[in-house]
Amino acid sequence: MSSGTSAPSNARRFTGVGLVVGAILGYPVSYYFQPGVLRAKLSLGAYIAKASEVLGDKDLRSAVILGFVVAIAVCAGVGFFAGRSMDQKR
């Protein structure tokens, strides 16, 4: 069965799914990394609706980047370990 082209493992596929899910959730997650003053003024829905304004503010941009990094890392990690667990059961 070593034809050179094996199907990707579940760990690899699930990690890819985790990367996509993390990228989608990154901006909403970044809301929780913003200063409390901003969260007191804006609900999560308003924060999402004002994405262009938030991304245009250099003081808020670092929290957005942090939100993406954290969400992608967590979701990819969960996907990897879930897929690896499934691979080990084969």
Short mmCIF file of N, CA and C in Angstrom, two decimals:
data_model
loop_
_atom_site.label_atom_id
_atom_site.label_comp_id
_atom_site.label_asym_id
_atom_site.label_seq_id
_atom_site.Cartn_x
_atom_site.Cartn_y
_atom_site.Cartn_z
N MET A 1 0.82 -1.19 0.00
CA MET A 1 0.00 0.00 0.00
C MET A 1 0.86 1.26 0.00
N SER A 2 2.11 1.16 -0.30
CA SER A 2 2.95 2.35 -0.35
C SER A 2 3.07 2.82 -1.79
N SER A 3 2.01 3.35 -2.30
CA SER A 3 1.99 3.84 -3.68
C SER A 3 2.56 5.25 -3.79
N GLY A 4 2.93 5.84 -2.68
CA GLY A 4 3.51 7.18 -2.71
C GLY A 4 2.48 8.28 -2.55
N THR A 5 1.22 7.99 -2.79
CA THR A 5 0.16 9.01 -2.65
C THR A 5 -0.86 8.49 -1.66
N SER A 6 -0.64 8.76 -0.41
CA SER A 6 -1.58 8.32 0.61
C SER A 6 -2.56 9.45 0.91
N ALA A 7 -3.72 9.06 1.39
CA ALA A 7 -4.73 10.04 1.77
C ALA A 7 -4.24 10.82 2.98
N PRO A 8 -4.59 12.10 3.06
CA PRO A 8 -4.16 12.88 4.23
C PRO A 8 -4.76 12.30 5.50
N SER A 9 -4.01 12.37 6.56
CA SER A 9 -4.49 11.86 7.84
C SER A 9 -5.62 12.75 8.36
N ASN A 10 -6.37 12.19 9.30
CA ASN A 10 -7.42 12.98 9.95
C ASN A 10 -6.81 14.18 10.66
N ALA A 11 -5.64 14.00 11.26
CA ALA A 11 -4.99 15.11 11.97
C ALA A 11 -4.73 16.26 11.02
N ARG A 12 -4.28 15.94 9.83
CA ARG A 12 -3.99 16.99 8.85
C ARG A 12 -5.28 17.68 8.38
N ARG A 13 -6.29 16.89 8.07
CA ARG A 13 -7.57 17.47 7.62
C ARG A 13 -8.21 18.31 8.71
N PHE A 14 -8.25 17.78 9.93
CA PHE A 14 -8.89 18.51 11.02
C PHE A 14 -8.13 19.77 11.38
N THR A 15 -6.80 19.72 11.25
CA THR A 15 -6.00 20.93 11.49
C THR A 15 -6.37 21.99 10.47
N GLY A 16 -6.53 21.60 9.21
CA GLY A 16 -6.95 22.54 8.16
C GLY A 16 -8.30 23.14 8.45
N VAL A 17 -9.24 22.31 8.89
CA VAL A 17 -10.56 22.82 9.25
C VAL A 17 -10.44 23.79 10.43
N GLY A 18 -9.60 23.44 11.39
CA GLY A 18 -9.38 24.32 12.54
C GLY A 18 -8.80 25.67 12.14
N LEU A 19 -7.90 25.67 11.16
CA LEU A 19 -7.34 26.93 10.68
C LEU A 19 -8.42 27.81 10.08
N VAL A 20 -9.31 27.22 9.29
CA VAL A 20 -10.38 28.00 8.66
C VAL A 20 -11.36 28.51 9.72
N VAL A 21 -11.76 27.64 10.64
CA VAL A 21 -12.69 28.04 11.69
C VAL A 21 -12.07 29.15 12.55
N GLY A 22 -10.79 28.99 12.88
CA GLY A 22 -10.10 30.02 13.67
C GLY A 22 -10.04 31.35 12.96
N ALA A 23 -9.82 31.31 11.65
CA ALA A 23 -9.78 32.55 10.87
C ALA A 23 -11.16 33.23 10.86
N ILE A 24 -12.21 32.44 10.81
CA ILE A 24 -13.57 33.00 10.82
C ILE A 24 -13.90 33.58 12.18
N LEU A 25 -13.47 32.91 13.24
CA LEU A 25 -13.79 33.36 14.60
C LEU A 25 -12.82 34.41 15.13
N GLY A 26 -11.73 34.65 14.44
CA GLY A 26 -10.69 35.55 14.94
C GLY A 26 -11.16 36.95 15.26
N TYR A 27 -11.93 37.54 14.36
CA TYR A 27 -12.38 38.91 14.63
C TYR A 27 -13.35 38.99 15.81
N PRO A 28 -14.38 38.13 15.87
CA PRO A 28 -15.25 38.19 17.05
C PRO A 28 -14.51 37.91 18.37
N VAL A 29 -13.54 37.00 18.34
CA VAL A 29 -12.76 36.71 19.55
C VAL A 29 -11.94 37.93 19.96
N SER A 30 -11.48 38.71 18.99
CA SER A 30 -10.67 39.89 19.31
C SER A 30 -11.42 40.92 20.15
N TYR A 31 -12.73 40.88 20.09
CA TYR A 31 -13.56 41.78 20.91
C TYR A 31 -13.19 41.64 22.38
N TYR A 32 -12.92 40.43 22.82
CA TYR A 32 -12.63 40.18 24.23
C TYR A 32 -11.21 40.59 24.62
N PHE A 33 -10.38 40.93 23.66
CA PHE A 33 -9.04 41.43 23.93
C PHE A 33 -8.99 42.96 23.89
N GLN A 34 -10.09 43.59 23.55
CA GLN A 34 -10.15 45.05 23.48
C GLN A 34 -10.29 45.62 24.89
N PRO A 35 -9.92 46.89 25.06
CA PRO A 35 -10.05 47.52 26.38
C PRO A 35 -11.50 47.51 26.87
N GLY A 36 -11.66 47.45 28.17
CA GLY A 36 -12.99 47.42 28.77
C GLY A 36 -13.85 48.62 28.39
N VAL A 37 -13.22 49.76 28.18
CA VAL A 37 -13.96 50.97 27.80
C VAL A 37 -14.66 50.75 26.46
N LEU A 38 -13.96 50.15 25.51
CA LEU A 38 -14.56 49.88 24.21
C LEU A 38 -15.69 48.87 24.34
N ARG A 39 -15.46 47.81 25.12
CA ARG A 39 -16.51 46.80 25.30
C ARG A 39 -17.72 47.38 26.02
N ALA A 40 -17.52 48.38 26.87
CA ALA A 40 -18.65 49.01 27.56
C ALA A 40 -19.47 49.85 26.58
N LYS A 41 -18.80 50.42 25.57
CA LYS A 41 -19.49 51.26 24.59
C LYS A 41 -20.17 50.46 23.49
N LEU A 42 -19.54 49.35 23.08
CA LEU A 42 -20.03 48.58 21.94
C LEU A 42 -20.38 47.16 22.34
N SER A 43 -21.50 46.68 21.86
CA SER A 43 -21.81 45.27 22.01
C SER A 43 -20.99 44.50 20.99
N LEU A 44 -20.97 43.19 21.10
CA LEU A 44 -20.24 42.37 20.14
C LEU A 44 -20.80 42.57 18.73
N GLY A 45 -22.10 42.66 18.61
CA GLY A 45 -22.72 42.89 17.30
C GLY A 45 -22.30 44.22 16.69
N ALA A 46 -22.27 45.27 17.50
CA ALA A 46 -21.85 46.58 17.00
C ALA A 46 -20.37 46.56 16.65
N TYR A 47 -19.58 45.84 17.41
CA TYR A 47 -18.14 45.70 17.14
C TYR A 47 -17.92 45.06 15.77
N ILE A 48 -18.68 44.01 15.50
CA ILE A 48 -18.58 43.33 14.20
C ILE A 48 -19.04 44.26 13.08
N ALA A 49 -20.14 44.98 13.31
CA ALA A 49 -20.67 45.89 12.29
C ALA A 49 -19.69 47.03 11.99
N LYS A 50 -18.90 47.43 12.96
CA LYS A 50 -17.95 48.54 12.79
C LYS A 50 -16.52 48.03 12.55
N ALA A 51 -16.41 46.89 11.91
CA ALA A 51 -15.10 46.27 11.69
C ALA A 51 -14.13 47.19 10.97
N SER A 52 -14.59 47.89 9.96
CA SER A 52 -13.66 48.75 9.21
C SER A 52 -13.13 49.89 10.08
N GLU A 53 -13.97 50.42 10.95
CA GLU A 53 -13.52 51.49 11.86
C GLU A 53 -12.51 50.95 12.87
N VAL A 54 -12.80 49.76 13.41
CA VAL A 54 -11.90 49.16 14.40
C VAL A 54 -10.55 48.85 13.76
N LEU A 55 -10.57 48.26 12.58
CA LEU A 55 -9.32 47.91 11.89
C LEU A 55 -8.55 49.16 11.46
N GLY A 56 -9.24 50.26 11.26
CA GLY A 56 -8.59 51.51 10.89
C GLY A 56 -7.94 52.22 12.06
N ASP A 57 -8.29 51.85 13.27
CA ASP A 57 -7.73 52.47 14.47
C ASP A 57 -6.47 51.71 14.89
N LYS A 58 -5.32 52.34 14.77
CA LYS A 58 -4.07 51.63 15.06
C LYS A 58 -3.96 51.20 16.52
N ASP A 59 -4.66 51.87 17.43
CA ASP A 59 -4.62 51.48 18.84
C ASP A 59 -5.40 50.20 19.10
N LEU A 60 -6.39 49.90 18.28
CA LEU A 60 -7.21 48.70 18.46
C LEU A 60 -6.74 47.53 17.61
N ARG A 61 -5.95 47.81 16.59
CA ARG A 61 -5.54 46.79 15.63
C ARG A 61 -4.75 45.66 16.27
N SER A 62 -3.92 45.94 17.25
CA SER A 62 -3.11 44.88 17.87
C SER A 62 -3.98 43.85 18.57
N ALA A 63 -5.08 44.30 19.18
CA ALA A 63 -6.00 43.35 19.82
C ALA A 63 -6.69 42.47 18.78
N VAL A 64 -6.96 43.03 17.61
CA VAL A 64 -7.57 42.24 16.53
C VAL A 64 -6.60 41.17 16.06
N ILE A 65 -5.35 41.54 15.88
CA ILE A 65 -4.33 40.57 15.47
C ILE A 65 -4.19 39.48 16.52
N LEU A 66 -4.17 39.87 17.78
CA LEU A 66 -4.08 38.90 18.87
C LEU A 66 -5.28 37.95 18.85
N GLY A 67 -6.46 38.47 18.60
CA GLY A 67 -7.66 37.64 18.53
C GLY A 67 -7.55 36.59 17.43
N PHE A 68 -7.05 37.00 16.26
CA PHE A 68 -6.87 36.06 15.16
C PHE A 68 -5.84 34.99 15.52
N VAL A 69 -4.73 35.40 16.08
CA VAL A 69 -3.67 34.46 16.43
C VAL A 69 -4.17 33.43 17.44
N VAL A 70 -4.84 33.90 18.47
CA VAL A 70 -5.34 33.00 19.51
C VAL A 70 -6.40 32.06 18.94
N ALA A 71 -7.36 32.59 18.20
CA ALA A 71 -8.44 31.75 17.66
C ALA A 71 -7.90 30.71 16.69
N ILE A 72 -6.99 31.10 15.82
CA ILE A 72 -6.42 30.16 14.86
C ILE A 72 -5.60 29.09 15.57
N ALA A 73 -4.78 29.49 16.53
CA ALA A 73 -3.95 28.52 17.26
C ALA A 73 -4.80 27.52 18.03
N VAL A 74 -5.82 28.01 18.73
CA VAL A 74 -6.66 27.13 19.52
C VAL A 74 -7.45 26.18 18.62
N CYS A 75 -8.08 26.70 17.60
CA CYS A 75 -8.90 25.85 16.71
C CYS A 75 -8.04 24.85 15.94
N ALA A 76 -6.88 25.26 15.47
CA ALA A 76 -5.99 24.34 14.77
C ALA A 76 -5.47 23.26 15.73
N GLY A 77 -5.15 23.65 16.95
CA GLY A 77 -4.70 22.68 17.95
C GLY A 77 -5.77 21.67 18.29
N VAL A 78 -6.97 22.13 18.49
CA VAL A 78 -8.09 21.22 18.78
C VAL A 78 -8.31 20.28 17.60
N GLY A 79 -8.28 20.82 16.39
CA GLY A 79 -8.44 19.99 15.20
C GLY A 79 -7.34 18.95 15.08
N PHE A 80 -6.11 19.36 15.32
CA PHE A 80 -4.99 18.43 15.23
C PHE A 80 -5.14 17.29 16.22
N PHE A 81 -5.42 17.61 17.48
CA PHE A 81 -5.50 16.56 18.49
C PHE A 81 -6.73 15.68 18.30
N ALA A 82 -7.83 16.25 17.84
CA ALA A 82 -9.01 15.43 17.55
C ALA A 82 -8.72 14.48 16.39
N GLY A 83 -8.10 14.98 15.35
CA GLY A 83 -7.75 14.14 14.21
C GLY A 83 -6.73 13.08 14.57
N ARG A 84 -5.75 13.45 15.36
CA ARG A 84 -4.74 12.49 15.78
C ARG A 84 -5.36 11.37 16.61
N SER A 85 -6.30 11.74 17.45
CA SER A 85 -7.01 10.74 18.25
C SER A 85 -7.76 9.77 17.35
N MET A 86 -8.39 10.30 16.31
CA MET A 86 -9.12 9.45 15.36
C MET A 86 -8.15 8.56 14.59
N ASP A 87 -6.99 9.08 14.23
CA ASP A 87 -5.99 8.30 13.51
C ASP A 87 -5.47 7.13 14.36
N GLN A 88 -5.31 7.38 15.65
CA GLN A 88 -4.79 6.33 16.55
C GLN A 88 -5.81 5.22 16.76
N LYS A 89 -7.09 5.49 16.55
CA LYS A 89 -8.12 4.47 16.74
C LYS A 89 -8.23 3.55 15.53
N ARG A 90 -7.59 3.91 14.41
CA ARG A 90 -7.65 3.06 13.21
C ARG A 90 -6.92 1.78 13.40
#
